[in-house]
Short mmCIF file of C-alpha atoms in Angstrom, two decimals:
data_model
loop_
_atom_site.label_atom_id
_atom_site.label_comp_id
_atom_site.label_asym_id
_atom_site.label_seq_id
_atom_site.Cartn_x
_atom_site.Cartn_y
_atom_site.Cartn_z
CA MET Y 1 37.37 0.94 -34.54
CA THR Y 2 38.60 3.98 -36.55
CA GLU Y 3 40.42 6.74 -34.81
CA SER Y 4 38.78 10.09 -35.13
CA LEU Y 5 39.72 13.80 -34.66
CA TYR Y 6 36.40 14.25 -32.82
CA GLY Y 7 36.09 12.27 -29.57
CA THR Y 8 36.59 8.87 -28.10
CA PRO Y 9 35.61 5.85 -30.30
CA VAL Y 10 32.63 3.79 -29.18
CA PRO Y 11 32.79 0.11 -29.98
CA ARG Y 12 30.37 -1.10 -32.63
CA GLY Y 13 27.21 -2.49 -31.04
CA ALA Y 14 28.02 -1.00 -27.65
CA ARG Y 15 25.21 -0.04 -25.33
CA THR Y 16 25.25 2.09 -22.17
CA ASP Y 17 22.73 1.30 -19.51
CA ALA Y 18 19.17 0.01 -19.02
CA THR Y 19 17.62 3.24 -20.28
CA THR Y 20 18.67 2.66 -23.88
CA ILE Y 21 16.06 1.83 -26.39
CA GLY Y 22 16.46 -1.44 -28.44
CA GLU Y 23 15.89 -5.10 -28.64
CA ASN Y 24 17.95 -5.84 -25.49
CA MET Y 25 16.57 -3.07 -23.25
CA THR Y 26 15.59 -4.17 -19.77
CA ARG Y 27 13.10 -2.44 -17.56
CA PRO Y 28 14.68 -0.24 -14.92
CA PRO Y 29 14.52 -1.81 -11.40
CA SER Y 30 12.17 0.79 -10.16
CA ALA Y 31 9.75 2.58 -12.60
CA PRO Y 32 8.95 6.16 -11.49
CA GLN Y 33 5.64 6.78 -9.94
CA LEU Y 34 3.76 9.27 -12.10
CA PRO Y 35 1.85 12.14 -10.59
CA VAL Y 36 -0.73 12.04 -13.45
CA PRO Y 37 -3.11 9.34 -14.55
CA THR Y 38 -2.62 6.98 -17.50
CA ALA Y 39 -5.62 6.70 -19.79
CA LYS Y 40 -7.93 3.65 -19.73
CA PHE Y 41 -9.43 4.67 -23.06
CA ILE Y 42 -8.08 6.49 -26.05
CA ALA Y 43 -10.14 7.89 -28.91
CA PRO Y 44 -9.30 6.77 -32.45
CA PRO Y 45 -6.69 9.20 -33.98
CA ASP Y 46 -7.87 11.85 -36.43
CA LEU Y 47 -5.94 11.11 -39.64
CA THR Y 48 -7.50 13.77 -41.83
CA ASP Y 49 -4.21 15.64 -41.95
CA SER Y 50 -1.72 12.92 -40.87
CA THR Y 51 -0.35 9.60 -42.10
CA LEU Y 52 -0.62 6.28 -40.28
CA LEU Y 53 2.66 4.41 -39.95
CA ASP Y 54 2.35 0.65 -39.52
CA VAL Y 55 5.41 -0.65 -37.71
CA GLY Y 56 3.98 -4.07 -36.85
CA SER Y 57 6.20 -5.90 -39.37
CA SER Y 58 9.12 -3.41 -39.29
CA PRO Y 59 12.55 -4.72 -38.13
CA GLN Y 60 14.43 -2.81 -35.44
CA MET Y 61 16.75 -0.12 -36.62
CA SER Y 62 20.32 -1.14 -37.46
CA LEU Y 63 23.09 -0.88 -34.89
CA GLY Y 64 26.85 -1.05 -35.13
CA SER Y 65 27.49 -0.66 -38.90
CA VAL Y 66 29.30 2.69 -38.50
CA ASP Y 67 31.85 3.62 -35.98
CA VAL Y 68 30.75 6.43 -33.67
CA THR Y 69 32.80 8.73 -31.40
CA SER Y 70 31.63 10.14 -28.08
CA HIS Y 71 32.11 13.28 -26.04
CA PRO Y 72 30.30 12.72 -22.79
CA ASP Y 73 29.41 15.36 -20.12
CA VAL Y 74 30.28 18.52 -22.23
CA VAL Y 75 29.27 21.60 -20.22
CA VAL Y 76 27.11 23.76 -22.38
CA SER Y 77 25.94 26.34 -19.78
CA THR Y 78 25.79 27.19 -16.10
CA VAL Y 79 22.46 28.31 -14.64
CA ASP Y 80 21.33 29.87 -11.36
CA LEU Y 81 18.79 27.98 -9.32
CA PRO Y 82 16.16 29.51 -6.92
CA ASP Y 83 18.07 28.26 -3.78
CA TRP Y 84 20.99 30.54 -4.76
CA THR Y 85 23.19 27.63 -6.01
CA SER Y 86 24.18 27.11 -9.63
CA ARG Y 87 24.18 24.08 -11.83
CA GLU Y 88 26.16 23.01 -14.87
CA LEU Y 89 24.01 21.77 -17.73
CA LYS Y 90 25.75 19.16 -19.85
CA ALA Y 91 25.50 17.33 -23.15
CA ASP Y 92 26.49 13.80 -24.42
CA ILE Y 93 27.65 14.16 -27.98
CA LEU Y 94 27.85 11.41 -30.59
CA ARG Y 95 29.15 11.65 -34.16
CA PRO Y 96 30.45 9.30 -36.80
CA ALA Y 97 34.17 8.55 -36.56
CA THR Y 98 34.89 10.39 -39.75
CA GLU Y 99 36.53 13.70 -40.68
CA GLY Y 100 34.55 16.65 -41.95
CA ARG Y 101 31.82 18.83 -40.59
CA LEU Y 102 28.34 17.59 -40.02
CA PRO Y 103 24.98 19.20 -39.20
CA LEU Y 104 24.08 19.56 -35.58
CA VAL Y 105 21.08 17.80 -34.05
CA LEU Y 106 20.10 18.68 -30.47
CA PHE Y 107 18.22 15.79 -28.65
CA LEU Y 108 15.99 16.94 -25.93
CA PRO Y 109 15.06 14.00 -23.59
CA GLY Y 110 11.65 13.62 -22.06
CA GLY Y 111 10.78 13.10 -18.38
CA ALA Y 112 7.40 14.85 -17.89
CA PHE Y 113 9.24 18.11 -17.01
CA LEU Y 114 10.12 16.38 -13.79
CA ARG Y 115 13.49 14.95 -14.90
CA CYS Y 116 15.87 15.40 -17.76
CA ASN Y 117 18.20 12.41 -18.26
CA LYS Y 118 20.57 12.94 -21.18
CA ALA Y 119 21.47 9.26 -21.19
CA MET Y 120 17.95 8.45 -22.56
CA ALA Y 121 17.41 6.88 -26.00
CA TYR Y 122 21.08 6.11 -26.49
CA ASP Y 123 20.61 3.55 -29.32
CA VAL Y 124 18.31 5.79 -31.31
CA ARG Y 125 20.66 8.73 -30.88
CA ARG Y 126 23.68 6.64 -31.98
CA HIS Y 127 21.63 5.40 -35.06
CA VAL Y 128 20.82 9.03 -36.08
CA ALA Y 129 24.41 10.16 -35.48
CA ALA Y 130 25.75 7.28 -37.62
CA SER Y 131 23.61 8.35 -40.45
CA GLY Y 132 25.64 11.60 -40.66
CA PHE Y 133 24.98 14.04 -37.84
CA VAL Y 134 26.56 15.41 -34.63
CA VAL Y 135 23.87 14.44 -32.09
CA ALA Y 136 24.04 16.21 -28.73
CA SER Y 137 21.69 15.05 -25.96
CA VAL Y 138 21.32 18.08 -23.75
CA GLU Y 139 20.06 18.82 -20.32
CA TYR Y 140 17.51 21.68 -19.62
CA ARG Y 141 15.89 22.87 -16.45
CA VAL Y 142 12.65 21.28 -15.30
CA VAL Y 143 10.24 21.70 -12.37
CA PRO Y 144 12.44 20.33 -9.60
CA ASP Y 145 15.04 22.86 -10.66
CA GLY Y 146 12.50 25.64 -10.30
CA GLY Y 147 12.40 25.74 -14.09
CA THR Y 148 9.57 26.91 -16.29
CA TYR Y 149 9.12 26.65 -20.14
CA LEU Y 150 11.06 29.98 -20.57
CA ASP Y 151 13.93 28.51 -18.67
CA SER Y 152 13.99 25.34 -20.74
CA VAL Y 153 13.91 27.22 -24.01
CA HIS Y 154 16.73 29.52 -22.68
CA ASP Y 155 18.82 26.43 -21.91
CA VAL Y 156 18.30 24.93 -25.30
CA ARG Y 157 19.32 28.16 -27.01
CA ALA Y 158 22.39 28.43 -24.73
CA ALA Y 159 23.38 24.82 -25.81
CA LEU Y 160 22.89 25.72 -29.54
CA ALA Y 161 25.11 28.78 -29.20
CA GLN Y 162 27.80 27.06 -27.13
CA LEU Y 163 28.13 24.14 -29.50
CA ARG Y 164 28.15 26.29 -32.59
CA GLN Y 165 30.79 28.52 -31.01
CA HIS Y 166 32.89 25.38 -30.56
CA ALA Y 167 32.03 23.85 -33.80
CA ASP Y 168 35.76 23.07 -34.52
CA ASP Y 169 35.95 20.88 -31.44
CA PHE Y 170 33.15 18.52 -32.53
CA GLY Y 171 33.22 18.81 -36.33
CA ILE Y 172 30.00 20.68 -36.52
CA ASP Y 173 28.75 22.65 -39.45
CA PRO Y 174 27.42 25.66 -37.59
CA ARG Y 175 25.02 26.69 -40.41
CA LYS Y 176 22.90 23.58 -39.94
CA ALA Y 177 21.04 22.65 -36.77
CA ALA Y 178 17.84 20.85 -35.79
CA LEU Y 179 16.01 20.06 -32.64
CA TRP Y 180 14.65 16.66 -31.93
CA GLY Y 181 12.67 15.92 -28.72
CA GLU Y 182 10.59 13.28 -27.13
CA SER Y 183 7.63 13.90 -24.82
CA ALA Y 184 8.48 16.92 -22.63
CA GLY Y 185 11.48 17.33 -24.90
CA GLY Y 186 9.29 17.36 -27.95
CA HIS Y 187 7.22 20.21 -26.40
CA VAL Y 188 10.51 22.21 -25.66
CA ALA Y 189 11.85 21.44 -29.16
CA ALA Y 190 8.58 22.76 -30.74
CA LEU Y 191 8.45 25.89 -28.51
CA THR Y 192 12.08 26.71 -29.27
CA GLY Y 193 11.69 26.23 -32.98
CA VAL Y 194 8.54 28.45 -33.35
CA THR Y 195 10.16 31.27 -31.24
CA ASN Y 196 13.21 31.93 -33.41
CA GLY Y 197 13.77 35.65 -33.31
CA ARG Y 198 11.65 36.32 -30.32
CA PRO Y 199 13.48 38.22 -27.58
CA GLU Y 200 11.23 36.95 -24.73
CA PHE Y 201 12.26 33.45 -25.65
CA SER Y 202 16.03 34.40 -25.95
CA GLY Y 203 15.70 33.89 -29.67
CA THR Y 204 17.40 36.86 -31.24
CA ASP Y 205 20.91 35.36 -31.56
CA PRO Y 206 21.41 33.76 -35.02
CA LEU Y 207 23.52 31.04 -33.30
CA THR Y 208 20.31 29.86 -31.54
CA THR Y 209 18.05 29.46 -34.53
CA VAL Y 210 17.28 26.09 -36.13
CA GLN Y 211 16.43 24.82 -39.57
CA ALA Y 212 14.18 21.85 -38.62
CA VAL Y 213 12.30 20.36 -35.70
CA VAL Y 214 11.34 16.77 -34.76
CA ASP Y 215 8.58 16.62 -32.15
CA ALA Y 216 7.85 13.01 -31.06
CA PHE Y 217 4.82 12.56 -28.78
CA GLY Y 218 5.23 15.95 -27.20
CA THR Y 219 2.73 17.96 -25.26
CA SER Y 220 1.46 21.37 -26.35
CA LEU Y 221 -1.68 22.85 -24.78
CA PHE Y 222 -1.49 21.46 -21.22
CA SER Y 223 -5.16 22.10 -20.52
CA ALA Y 224 -6.11 19.71 -23.35
CA ILE Y 225 -3.59 16.98 -22.56
CA ALA Y 226 -6.34 14.47 -21.73
CA ASP Y 227 -8.78 15.46 -24.46
CA ASP Y 228 -8.59 12.06 -26.19
CA PHE Y 229 -8.88 10.02 -22.94
CA ASP Y 230 -11.54 8.65 -20.70
CA GLU Y 231 -13.67 10.80 -18.31
CA ALA Y 232 -11.63 9.95 -15.29
CA ALA Y 233 -8.41 11.12 -16.86
CA ARG Y 234 -10.04 14.33 -18.19
CA LEU Y 235 -11.61 15.08 -14.80
CA HIS Y 236 -8.28 14.59 -13.05
CA TYR Y 237 -6.72 17.47 -15.05
CA GLN Y 238 -9.73 19.65 -14.64
CA ARG Y 239 -10.04 19.23 -10.85
CA THR Y 240 -6.44 18.64 -9.74
CA PRO Y 241 -3.48 21.06 -9.89
CA THR Y 242 -0.52 19.26 -11.51
CA HIS Y 243 3.21 19.99 -11.91
CA PHE Y 244 2.43 21.35 -15.33
CA SER Y 245 1.03 24.41 -13.66
CA ALA Y 246 4.33 24.90 -11.87
CA TYR Y 247 6.03 24.53 -15.22
CA VAL Y 248 4.10 27.57 -16.56
CA GLY Y 249 5.00 29.55 -13.45
CA LYS Y 250 1.66 29.12 -11.67
CA ALA Y 251 2.24 26.31 -9.08
CA GLY Y 252 -0.84 25.07 -7.44
CA ALA Y 253 -3.35 26.50 -9.89
CA LEU Y 254 -5.93 24.70 -11.87
CA PHE Y 255 -5.60 25.09 -15.67
CA SER Y 256 -8.96 26.85 -15.70
CA GLU Y 257 -7.49 29.58 -13.48
CA ILE Y 258 -4.43 30.29 -15.64
CA PRO Y 259 -5.51 30.21 -19.35
CA GLU Y 260 -3.05 32.95 -20.40
CA ALA Y 261 -0.02 31.11 -18.85
CA VAL Y 262 -1.07 27.87 -20.37
CA ALA Y 263 -1.50 29.41 -23.74
CA ASP Y 264 1.87 31.20 -23.62
CA ALA Y 265 3.57 27.78 -23.01
CA ASP Y 266 1.79 26.24 -26.02
CA PRO Y 267 4.01 26.18 -29.16
CA ALA Y 268 0.91 26.63 -31.27
CA THR Y 269 0.37 30.10 -29.84
CA HIS Y 270 3.59 31.29 -31.27
CA VAL Y 271 3.60 29.77 -34.73
CA THR Y 272 4.28 32.27 -37.64
CA ALA Y 273 5.09 31.60 -41.27
CA SER Y 274 8.79 31.90 -40.48
CA ALA Y 275 8.81 28.73 -38.39
CA PRO Y 276 11.23 25.94 -39.63
CA PRO Y 277 9.99 22.70 -41.10
CA PHE Y 278 8.44 20.27 -38.62
CA LEU Y 279 8.09 16.47 -38.33
CA LEU Y 280 5.63 15.36 -35.65
CA LEU Y 281 5.02 11.80 -34.53
CA HIS Y 282 2.59 10.30 -32.06
CA GLY Y 283 1.47 6.92 -31.05
CA SER Y 284 -2.06 5.91 -31.59
CA GLU Y 285 -2.20 4.18 -28.16
CA ASP Y 286 -0.44 6.98 -26.12
CA THR Y 287 -1.82 6.65 -22.59
CA LEU Y 288 -0.04 9.71 -21.18
CA VAL Y 289 -0.30 12.45 -23.87
CA SER Y 290 -3.38 12.62 -26.03
CA PRO Y 291 -2.35 12.15 -29.71
CA SER Y 292 -4.28 15.39 -30.58
CA GLN Y 293 -1.48 17.36 -28.72
CA THR Y 294 0.89 17.05 -31.70
CA GLN Y 295 -2.00 17.52 -34.17
CA HIS Y 296 -2.80 20.79 -32.47
CA VAL Y 297 0.73 22.05 -33.23
CA HIS Y 298 0.65 20.51 -36.70
CA GLN Y 299 -2.63 22.27 -37.65
CA ALA Y 300 -1.27 25.64 -36.50
CA LEU Y 301 1.82 25.20 -38.57
CA ARG Y 302 -0.07 24.26 -41.66
CA ALA Y 303 -2.54 27.16 -41.17
CA ALA Y 304 0.49 29.45 -41.17
CA GLY Y 305 1.94 27.97 -44.37
CA VAL Y 306 4.80 26.11 -42.63
CA ASP Y 307 6.12 22.79 -44.01
CA SER Y 308 4.79 20.30 -41.39
CA THR Y 309 4.37 16.53 -41.64
CA ARG Y 310 2.67 14.43 -39.01
CA HIS Y 311 2.73 10.57 -38.57
CA VAL Y 312 0.60 8.54 -36.19
CA VAL Y 313 2.50 5.35 -35.29
CA ALA Y 314 -0.11 2.46 -35.24
CA GLY Y 315 -0.38 0.74 -31.84
CA ALA Y 316 2.48 2.71 -30.28
CA ASN Y 317 2.19 3.92 -26.69
CA HIS Y 318 4.12 6.71 -25.21
CA GLY Y 319 7.71 6.10 -25.92
CA ASP Y 320 9.50 8.16 -23.24
CA LEU Y 321 11.26 5.71 -20.95
CA GLY Y 322 11.84 8.40 -18.35
CA VAL Y 323 8.18 8.16 -17.44
CA LEU Y 324 6.84 4.91 -18.90
CA PRO Y 325 9.64 2.29 -18.96
CA ASP Y 326 7.84 -0.27 -21.15
CA SER Y 327 10.13 -2.17 -23.60
CA ASP Y 328 7.20 -3.05 -25.87
CA ALA Y 329 6.24 0.59 -26.24
CA ALA Y 330 9.81 1.50 -26.86
CA ARG Y 331 10.29 -0.99 -29.73
CA ALA Y 332 7.82 0.92 -31.92
CA TRP Y 333 10.02 4.07 -31.55
CA SER Y 334 13.20 2.25 -32.33
CA SER Y 335 11.76 0.49 -35.41
CA ALA Y 336 13.45 0.96 -38.80
CA THR Y 337 10.26 2.48 -40.13
CA VAL Y 338 10.13 5.26 -37.51
CA THR Y 339 13.95 6.01 -37.38
CA ASN Y 340 14.12 6.14 -41.11
CA VAL Y 341 11.32 8.78 -41.20
CA ILE Y 342 13.38 10.83 -38.69
CA THR Y 343 16.73 10.55 -40.41
CA GLU Y 344 15.26 11.19 -43.96
CA PHE Y 345 13.53 14.35 -42.70
CA LEU Y 346 16.81 15.59 -41.03
CA HIS Y 347 18.83 14.90 -44.13
CA ARG Y 348 16.22 16.59 -46.31
CA HIS Y 349 16.39 19.88 -44.41
CA LEU Y 350 19.85 19.90 -43.16
CA ASP Y 351 21.74 18.71 -46.30
CA ALA Y 352 20.26 21.43 -48.48
CA ALA Y 353 22.82 22.93 -50.92
CA ASP Y 354 21.33 26.46 -50.62
CA LEU Y 355 22.28 27.09 -47.07
CA PRO Y 356 24.45 30.24 -46.63
CA LYS Y 357 28.18 29.73 -46.83
#
């Protein structure tokens, strides 16, 4: 291992716990019980504005070729909770064991807005960090914290500002930052990215803006989350209040009763021509979030003239191990094909020579 100015060295090939994505991942001993249905039928994806990625013959991403250093449990903000207590929100930070400043990538873990485990997707985060980024997996408030979409966006912006203010501690180039989220985290990443400059989304501080967004199998318009699914799944969301209503600040309500709140939480509602470039990915066999959810955002971005690319990963299910701990589903999302698409997108938009000095 190489000593670094920035953090504790992580041995090559090291893994953390059973929540990591990769070839040797094991299923957690007790999979969470989801409060929402999984689809029995999924409509074929619409590829008129998207590209199909075939990962069937793709090897898994490489691991262990670059030394990586780690800063675990870095406090990025402290928030007040509804029960009059407070909570520290933390980040786990990875970066190559090299000198010099690198672009910042905030990873937002999924968890159906019911949990936010920053330890998720360790192998993929390490792979992206090793390619030349400071990757910080950050916590944000979710429904059990009394959190809404506004709180989640506020927490992400607070983490961006805190890490940029302490750029010297982690070797960050503060001019260059991206958001990368999976599932619920993809939704939060997209919503944060499209609300740069919006005061109601805590977006007026230049330290909280980003230059690129990666949204992997994220939700968008909650009332359409089952649009690609069988009738039973669609009827569930039409007839049963879910925790998604609590996340938009309307606990116990049906989507049909709160269209304005649902629309305000939808990233597509807030898209303008000033949004940063987007990369969106979705599995063709996602049984939890209809693939059309990311297409909905993609189409809004393109209609506004924003640089947006969307890939449908052939045969891939939902890849968020916080809610669907299936190693076969995870392998598609840790394939070399998918991870190369992500790293190439991030380098293309964060390595640009025309960024302000």
